[in-house]
Protein backbone atom coordinates (compact mmCIF):
# COMPACT_ATOMS: atom_id res chain seq x y z
CA UNK A 1 0.00 0.00 0.00
CA UNK A 2 1.35 3.44 -0.91
CA UNK A 3 0.76 5.98 1.84
CA UNK A 4 -0.37 9.53 1.05
CA UNK A 5 2.64 11.82 1.19
CA UNK A 6 2.62 15.58 1.74
CA UNK A 7 5.75 17.57 1.06
CA UNK A 8 5.86 21.19 2.19
CA UNK A 9 7.49 23.31 -0.53
CA UNK A 10 10.67 25.06 0.63
CA UNK A 11 9.87 28.53 1.92
CA UNK A 12 6.46 27.62 3.36
CA UNK A 13 5.90 27.64 7.13
CA UNK A 14 8.33 24.99 8.46
CA UNK A 15 5.85 24.27 11.28
CA UNK A 16 2.93 23.49 8.98
CA UNK A 17 2.85 19.79 10.00
CA UNK A 18 4.30 20.22 13.51
CA UNK A 19 1.36 21.39 15.63
CA UNK A 20 -0.26 17.96 15.76
CA UNK A 21 2.92 16.33 17.02
CA UNK A 22 4.83 19.02 18.92
CA UNK A 23 3.31 18.51 22.37
CA UNK A 24 2.86 14.78 21.87
CA UNK A 25 6.58 14.16 21.31
CA UNK A 26 7.54 16.48 24.16
CA UNK A 27 5.15 14.68 26.49
CA UNK A 28 6.93 11.40 25.66
CA UNK A 29 10.33 13.02 26.42
CA UNK A 30 8.91 14.09 29.80
CA UNK A 31 10.74 16.40 32.22
CA UNK A 32 13.84 16.58 30.00
CA UNK A 33 11.95 18.02 27.00
CA UNK A 34 13.37 21.32 25.77
CA UNK A 35 12.64 24.18 25.95
CA UNK A 36 12.02 23.86 29.68
CA UNK A 37 8.90 25.94 30.52
CA UNK A 38 10.02 26.23 34.17
CA UNK A 39 13.24 28.04 33.27
CA UNK A 40 11.28 30.86 31.62
CA UNK A 41 8.31 30.88 34.01
CA UNK A 42 10.55 31.08 37.07
CA UNK A 43 12.17 34.24 35.70
CA UNK A 44 8.85 35.89 34.75
CA UNK A 45 8.03 38.70 37.20
CA UNK A 46 4.93 38.01 39.31
CA UNK A 47 2.17 40.37 38.13
CA UNK A 48 4.39 41.89 35.42
CA UNK A 49 4.11 42.12 31.64
CA UNK A 50 5.76 39.72 29.19
CA UNK A 51 6.48 39.56 25.47
CA UNK A 52 7.12 36.18 23.86
CA UNK A 53 8.59 35.70 20.39
CA UNK A 54 7.56 32.37 18.81
CA UNK A 55 5.22 30.84 21.42
CA UNK A 56 4.39 27.89 19.15
CA UNK A 57 1.76 25.72 20.85
CA UNK A 58 2.20 27.67 24.09
CA UNK A 59 4.14 25.16 26.22
CA UNK A 60 6.10 28.03 27.78
CA UNK A 61 3.38 30.68 27.36
CA UNK A 62 0.92 28.89 29.63
CA UNK A 63 3.47 28.53 32.44
CA UNK A 64 4.51 32.20 32.15
CA UNK A 65 0.86 33.35 31.98
CA UNK A 66 0.19 31.72 35.37
CA UNK A 67 2.60 34.28 36.93
CA UNK A 68 2.33 37.51 34.96
CA UNK A 69 -0.56 39.92 34.43
CA UNK A 70 -0.23 39.82 30.63
CA UNK A 71 1.70 38.09 27.86
CA UNK A 72 1.78 39.29 24.26
CA UNK A 73 2.82 36.50 21.86
CA UNK A 74 4.17 37.05 18.36
CA UNK A 75 3.88 33.89 16.26
CA UNK A 76 4.33 33.62 12.49
CA UNK A 77 2.86 30.13 12.05
CA UNK A 78 -0.92 30.02 11.59
CA UNK A 79 -1.12 26.35 12.59
CA UNK A 80 0.92 26.84 15.77
CA UNK A 81 -1.22 29.88 16.70
CA UNK A 82 -4.36 27.77 16.24
CA UNK A 83 -3.15 25.17 18.76
CA UNK A 84 -2.25 27.88 21.28
CA UNK A 85 -5.73 29.40 20.92
CA UNK A 86 -7.33 25.96 21.40
CA UNK A 87 -5.33 25.48 24.61
CA UNK A 88 -6.35 28.92 25.87
CA UNK A 89 -9.99 28.03 25.21
CA UNK A 90 -9.58 25.25 27.80
CA UNK A 91 -8.14 27.72 30.37
CA UNK A 92 -10.75 30.47 30.89
CA UNK A 93 -8.71 32.11 33.67
CA UNK A 94 -5.94 32.92 31.12
CA UNK A 95 -8.19 34.31 28.38
CA UNK A 96 -7.78 37.95 29.34
CA UNK A 97 -4.04 37.61 30.01
CA UNK A 98 -2.70 36.19 26.73
CA UNK A 99 -2.71 38.06 23.40
CA UNK A 100 -1.70 36.10 20.29
CA UNK A 101 -0.63 38.15 17.27
CA UNK A 102 0.52 37.14 13.81
CA UNK A 103 3.95 38.73 13.59
CA UNK A 104 7.57 37.79 13.07
CA UNK A 105 10.92 38.78 14.50
CA UNK A 106 13.38 40.42 13.98
CA UNK A 107 11.44 43.54 12.95
CA UNK A 108 8.20 44.35 14.72
CA UNK A 109 7.01 47.48 16.49
CA UNK A 110 4.44 47.32 19.28
CA UNK A 111 5.09 50.80 20.73
CA UNK A 112 5.23 49.55 24.33
CA UNK A 113 7.69 48.04 26.78
CA UNK A 114 7.58 44.83 28.79
CA UNK A 115 9.14 43.61 32.06
CA UNK A 116 10.13 40.27 30.55
CA UNK A 117 10.96 39.57 26.90
CA UNK A 118 11.76 35.98 25.96
CA UNK A 119 12.19 33.52 23.12
CA UNK A 120 12.23 29.77 23.74
CA UNK A 121 13.38 27.41 21.00
CA UNK A 122 13.31 30.20 18.41
CA UNK A 123 16.88 31.39 17.87
CA UNK A 124 17.61 28.47 15.51
CA UNK A 125 15.22 30.15 13.03
CA UNK A 126 16.98 33.51 13.07
CA UNK A 127 19.88 33.89 10.63
CA UNK A 128 22.97 35.15 12.52
CA UNK A 129 23.07 38.20 10.22
CA UNK A 130 19.67 39.26 11.70
CA UNK A 131 20.71 38.79 15.33
CA UNK A 132 21.85 42.39 15.87
CA UNK A 133 18.53 43.71 14.49
CA UNK A 134 16.62 41.24 16.68
CA UNK A 135 18.41 42.34 19.87
CA UNK A 136 17.92 46.03 19.02
CA UNK A 137 14.18 45.36 18.55
CA UNK A 138 13.99 43.45 21.84
CA UNK A 139 15.69 46.33 23.70
CA UNK A 140 13.16 48.79 22.20
CA UNK A 141 10.42 46.70 23.84
CA UNK A 142 12.18 46.20 27.19
CA UNK A 143 11.36 48.16 30.38
CA UNK A 144 14.37 49.93 31.94
CA UNK A 145 14.69 47.27 34.65
CA UNK A 146 13.38 44.44 32.42
CA UNK A 147 14.98 41.12 31.59
CA UNK A 148 15.55 39.28 28.30
CA UNK A 149 15.77 35.45 28.30
CA UNK A 150 16.57 33.07 25.46
CA UNK A 151 17.98 29.62 24.79
CA UNK A 152 19.79 27.80 21.95
CA UNK A 153 23.00 29.82 22.44
CA UNK A 154 25.31 26.86 21.93
CA UNK A 155 28.88 25.94 21.11
CA UNK A 156 27.72 22.58 19.65
CA UNK A 157 29.14 21.10 16.44
CA UNK A 158 27.15 21.88 13.29
CA UNK A 159 24.52 19.08 12.95
CA UNK A 160 25.31 16.58 10.21
CA UNK A 161 23.76 13.11 10.28
CA UNK A 162 21.92 10.60 8.05
CA UNK A 163 18.19 10.04 8.58
CA UNK A 164 17.39 8.79 12.07
CA UNK A 165 14.24 8.50 14.16
CA UNK A 166 14.30 11.15 16.90
CA UNK A 167 10.74 10.98 18.31
CA UNK A 168 8.06 8.32 18.70
CA UNK A 169 4.60 8.37 20.24
CA UNK A 170 1.50 6.16 20.22
CA UNK A 171 -2.13 7.25 20.37
CA UNK A 172 -4.85 4.61 20.19
CA UNK A 173 -4.10 2.26 17.28
CA UNK A 174 -1.71 4.74 15.62
CA UNK A 175 2.02 5.20 16.03
CA UNK A 176 3.74 8.44 15.09
CA UNK A 177 7.41 8.77 14.25
CA UNK A 178 9.54 11.76 13.37
CA UNK A 179 12.91 11.29 11.75
CA UNK A 180 15.45 13.96 10.91
CA UNK A 181 18.37 14.30 8.52
CA UNK A 182 20.94 17.08 8.99
CA UNK A 183 23.42 18.39 6.43
CA UNK A 184 26.12 20.86 7.39
CA UNK A 185 26.02 24.01 5.23
CA UNK A 186 28.71 26.08 6.97
CA UNK A 187 29.94 26.94 10.49
CA UNK A 188 26.65 28.65 11.38
CA UNK A 189 24.04 26.72 9.40
CA UNK A 190 22.70 23.22 8.79
CA UNK A 191 19.90 22.13 6.49
CA UNK A 192 17.33 19.90 8.24
CA UNK A 193 14.80 17.49 6.72
CA UNK A 194 12.00 16.15 8.94
CA UNK A 195 9.77 13.21 7.99
CA UNK A 196 6.63 12.51 10.03
CA UNK A 197 5.27 9.00 9.54
CA UNK A 198 1.93 7.72 10.80
CA UNK A 199 1.37 3.95 11.13
CA UNK A 200 -1.97 2.26 11.73
CA UNK A 201 -0.95 -1.15 12.95
CA UNK A 202 1.90 -2.10 10.60
CA UNK A 203 0.63 0.01 7.69
CA UNK A 204 2.27 3.33 6.90
CA UNK A 205 -0.81 5.53 6.35
CA UNK A 206 0.65 9.04 6.07
CA UNK A 207 3.99 10.73 5.43
CA UNK A 208 4.66 14.45 5.83
CA UNK A 209 7.96 16.03 4.89
CA UNK A 210 9.34 19.46 5.69
CA UNK A 211 12.77 20.99 5.20
CA UNK A 212 14.27 24.11 6.73
CA UNK A 213 17.41 25.92 7.79
CA UNK A 214 18.82 25.53 11.31
CA UNK A 215 21.05 28.42 12.41
CA UNK A 216 23.65 28.24 15.16
CA UNK A 217 24.30 31.09 17.56
CA UNK A 218 27.69 30.88 19.26
CA UNK A 219 28.03 32.21 22.82
CA UNK A 220 30.87 34.68 22.07
CA UNK A 221 29.09 36.16 19.04
CA UNK A 222 25.78 36.44 20.93
CA UNK A 223 27.42 38.15 23.93
CA UNK A 224 29.07 40.62 21.57
CA UNK A 225 25.76 41.43 19.80
CA UNK A 226 23.98 41.78 23.17
CA UNK A 227 26.61 44.29 24.29
CA UNK A 228 26.16 46.28 21.05
CA UNK A 229 22.42 46.45 21.82
CA UNK A 230 23.17 47.70 25.36
CA UNK A 231 22.52 44.40 27.17
CA UNK A 232 24.75 42.53 29.64
CA UNK A 233 24.41 38.80 30.18
CA UNK A 234 23.77 38.00 33.85
CA UNK A 235 22.95 34.26 33.87
CA UNK A 236 22.50 31.14 31.75
CA UNK A 237 24.30 27.98 30.72
CA UNK A 238 25.72 29.79 27.66
CA UNK A 239 28.11 31.60 30.03
CA UNK A 240 29.85 28.25 30.57
CA UNK A 241 29.28 26.39 27.27
CA UNK A 242 29.31 22.58 27.34
CA UNK A 243 29.71 21.59 23.64
CA UNK A 244 29.83 17.85 24.45
CA UNK A 245 26.52 17.79 26.35
CA UNK A 246 23.46 17.25 24.15
CA UNK A 247 21.10 18.35 26.96
CA UNK A 248 22.61 21.85 27.30
CA UNK A 249 19.70 24.27 26.65
CA UNK A 250 22.09 27.16 25.90
CA UNK A 251 20.13 29.59 28.07
CA UNK A 252 21.11 33.24 28.39
CA UNK A 253 19.56 36.02 30.47
CA UNK A 254 20.44 39.69 29.96
CA UNK A 255 19.64 43.13 31.36
CA UNK A 256 20.54 46.70 30.39
C1 LIG B 1 10.58 25.15 18.26
S1 LIG B 1 9.13 26.13 18.25
C2 LIG B 1 9.16 26.66 19.95
C3 LIG B 1 7.78 26.96 20.46
C4 LIG B 1 7.68 27.37 21.92
N1 LIG B 1 8.38 28.60 22.18
C5 LIG B 1 8.16 26.27 22.86
O1 LIG B 1 9.15 26.54 23.55
O2 LIG B 1 7.58 25.21 22.90
C6 LIG B 1 9.59 27.62 17.40
C7 LIG B 1 8.40 28.54 17.16
O3 LIG B 1 8.90 29.82 16.81
C8 LIG B 1 8.17 30.32 15.70
N2 LIG B 1 9.06 31.26 15.02
C9 LIG B 1 10.20 30.95 14.37
N3 LIG B 1 10.78 32.06 13.90
C10 LIG B 1 9.97 33.10 14.24
C11 LIG B 1 10.03 34.50 14.02
N4 LIG B 1 11.04 35.04 13.33
N5 LIG B 1 9.05 35.28 14.52
C12 LIG B 1 8.00 34.72 15.20
N6 LIG B 1 7.90 33.38 15.43
C13 LIG B 1 8.88 32.59 14.96
C14 LIG B 1 7.83 29.09 14.90
O4 LIG B 1 6.74 29.32 14.03
C15 LIG B 1 7.51 28.09 16.01
O5 LIG B 1 6.19 28.16 16.41
mmCIF file of N, CA, C and O in Angstrom, residues 65 68-71 88 91-99:
data_model
loop_
_atom_site.group_PDB
_atom_site.id
_atom_site.type_symbol
_atom_site.label_atom_id
_atom_site.label_comp_id
_atom_site.label_asym_id
_atom_site.label_seq_id
_atom_site.Cartn_x
_atom_site.Cartn_y
_atom_site.Cartn_z
ATOM 1 N N UNK A 65 2.130 32.636 31.770
ATOM 2 C CA UNK A 65 0.855 33.347 31.980
ATOM 3 C C UNK A 65 0.283 33.091 33.373
ATOM 4 O O UNK A 65 -0.508 33.895 33.877
ATOM 5 N N UNK A 68 2.338 36.088 35.312
ATOM 6 C CA UNK A 68 2.329 37.509 34.959
ATOM 7 C C UNK A 68 0.898 38.025 34.786
ATOM 8 O O UNK A 68 -0.051 37.230 34.753
ATOM 9 N N UNK A 69 0.775 39.352 34.653
ATOM 10 C CA UNK A 69 -0.563 39.922 34.432
ATOM 11 C C UNK A 69 -0.947 39.821 32.967
ATOM 12 O O UNK A 69 -2.128 39.690 32.627
ATOM 13 N N UNK A 70 0.082 39.893 32.065
ATOM 14 C CA UNK A 70 -0.227 39.819 30.632
ATOM 15 C C UNK A 70 0.979 39.299 29.848
ATOM 16 O O UNK A 70 2.127 39.568 30.214
ATOM 17 N N UNK A 71 0.670 38.548 28.799
ATOM 18 C CA UNK A 71 1.699 38.091 27.861
ATOM 19 C C UNK A 71 1.221 38.406 26.448
ATOM 20 O O UNK A 71 0.106 38.026 26.074
ATOM 21 N N UNK A 88 -5.833 27.820 25.038
ATOM 22 C CA UNK A 88 -6.347 28.917 25.872
ATOM 23 C C UNK A 88 -7.853 28.757 26.104
ATOM 24 O O UNK A 88 -8.367 29.086 27.170
ATOM 25 N N UNK A 91 -8.636 27.081 29.130
ATOM 26 C CA UNK A 91 -8.140 27.720 30.367
ATOM 27 C C UNK A 91 -8.768 29.112 30.500
ATOM 28 O O UNK A 91 -8.083 30.129 30.275
ATOM 29 N N UNK A 92 -10.049 29.181 30.863
ATOM 30 C CA UNK A 92 -10.754 30.471 30.889
ATOM 31 C C UNK A 92 -10.045 31.522 31.742
ATOM 32 O O UNK A 92 -10.114 32.706 31.437
ATOM 33 N N UNK A 93 -9.338 31.102 32.800
ATOM 34 C CA UNK A 93 -8.711 32.114 33.672
ATOM 35 C C UNK A 93 -7.532 32.821 32.994
ATOM 36 O O UNK A 93 -7.060 33.832 33.484
ATOM 37 N N UNK A 94 -7.060 32.275 31.832
ATOM 38 C CA UNK A 94 -5.943 32.921 31.125
ATOM 39 C C UNK A 94 -6.407 33.763 29.936
ATOM 40 O O UNK A 94 -5.606 34.458 29.321
ATOM 41 N N UNK A 95 -7.713 33.682 29.618
ATOM 42 C CA UNK A 95 -8.187 34.306 28.378
ATOM 43 C C UNK A 95 -7.928 35.811 28.303
ATOM 44 O O UNK A 95 -7.632 36.338 27.236
ATOM 45 N N UNK A 96 -8.030 36.500 29.432
ATOM 46 C CA UNK A 96 -7.781 37.948 29.341
ATOM 47 C C UNK A 96 -6.323 38.315 29.611
ATOM 48 O O UNK A 96 -5.965 39.482 29.661
ATOM 49 N N UNK A 97 -5.467 37.313 29.758
ATOM 50 C CA UNK A 97 -4.045 37.610 30.013
ATOM 51 C C UNK A 97 -3.150 37.409 28.797
ATOM 52 O O UNK A 97 -2.062 37.959 28.739
ATOM 53 N N UNK A 98 -3.589 36.566 27.836
ATOM 54 C CA UNK A 98 -2.697 36.190 26.730
ATOM 55 C C UNK A 98 -3.224 36.752 25.412
ATOM 56 O O UNK A 98 -4.378 36.518 25.045
ATOM 57 N N UNK A 99 -2.367 37.497 24.713
ATOM 58 C CA UNK A 99 -2.714 38.061 23.401
ATOM 59 C C UNK A 99 -1.840 37.381 22.359
ATOM 60 O O UNK A 99 -0.612 37.331 22.521
#
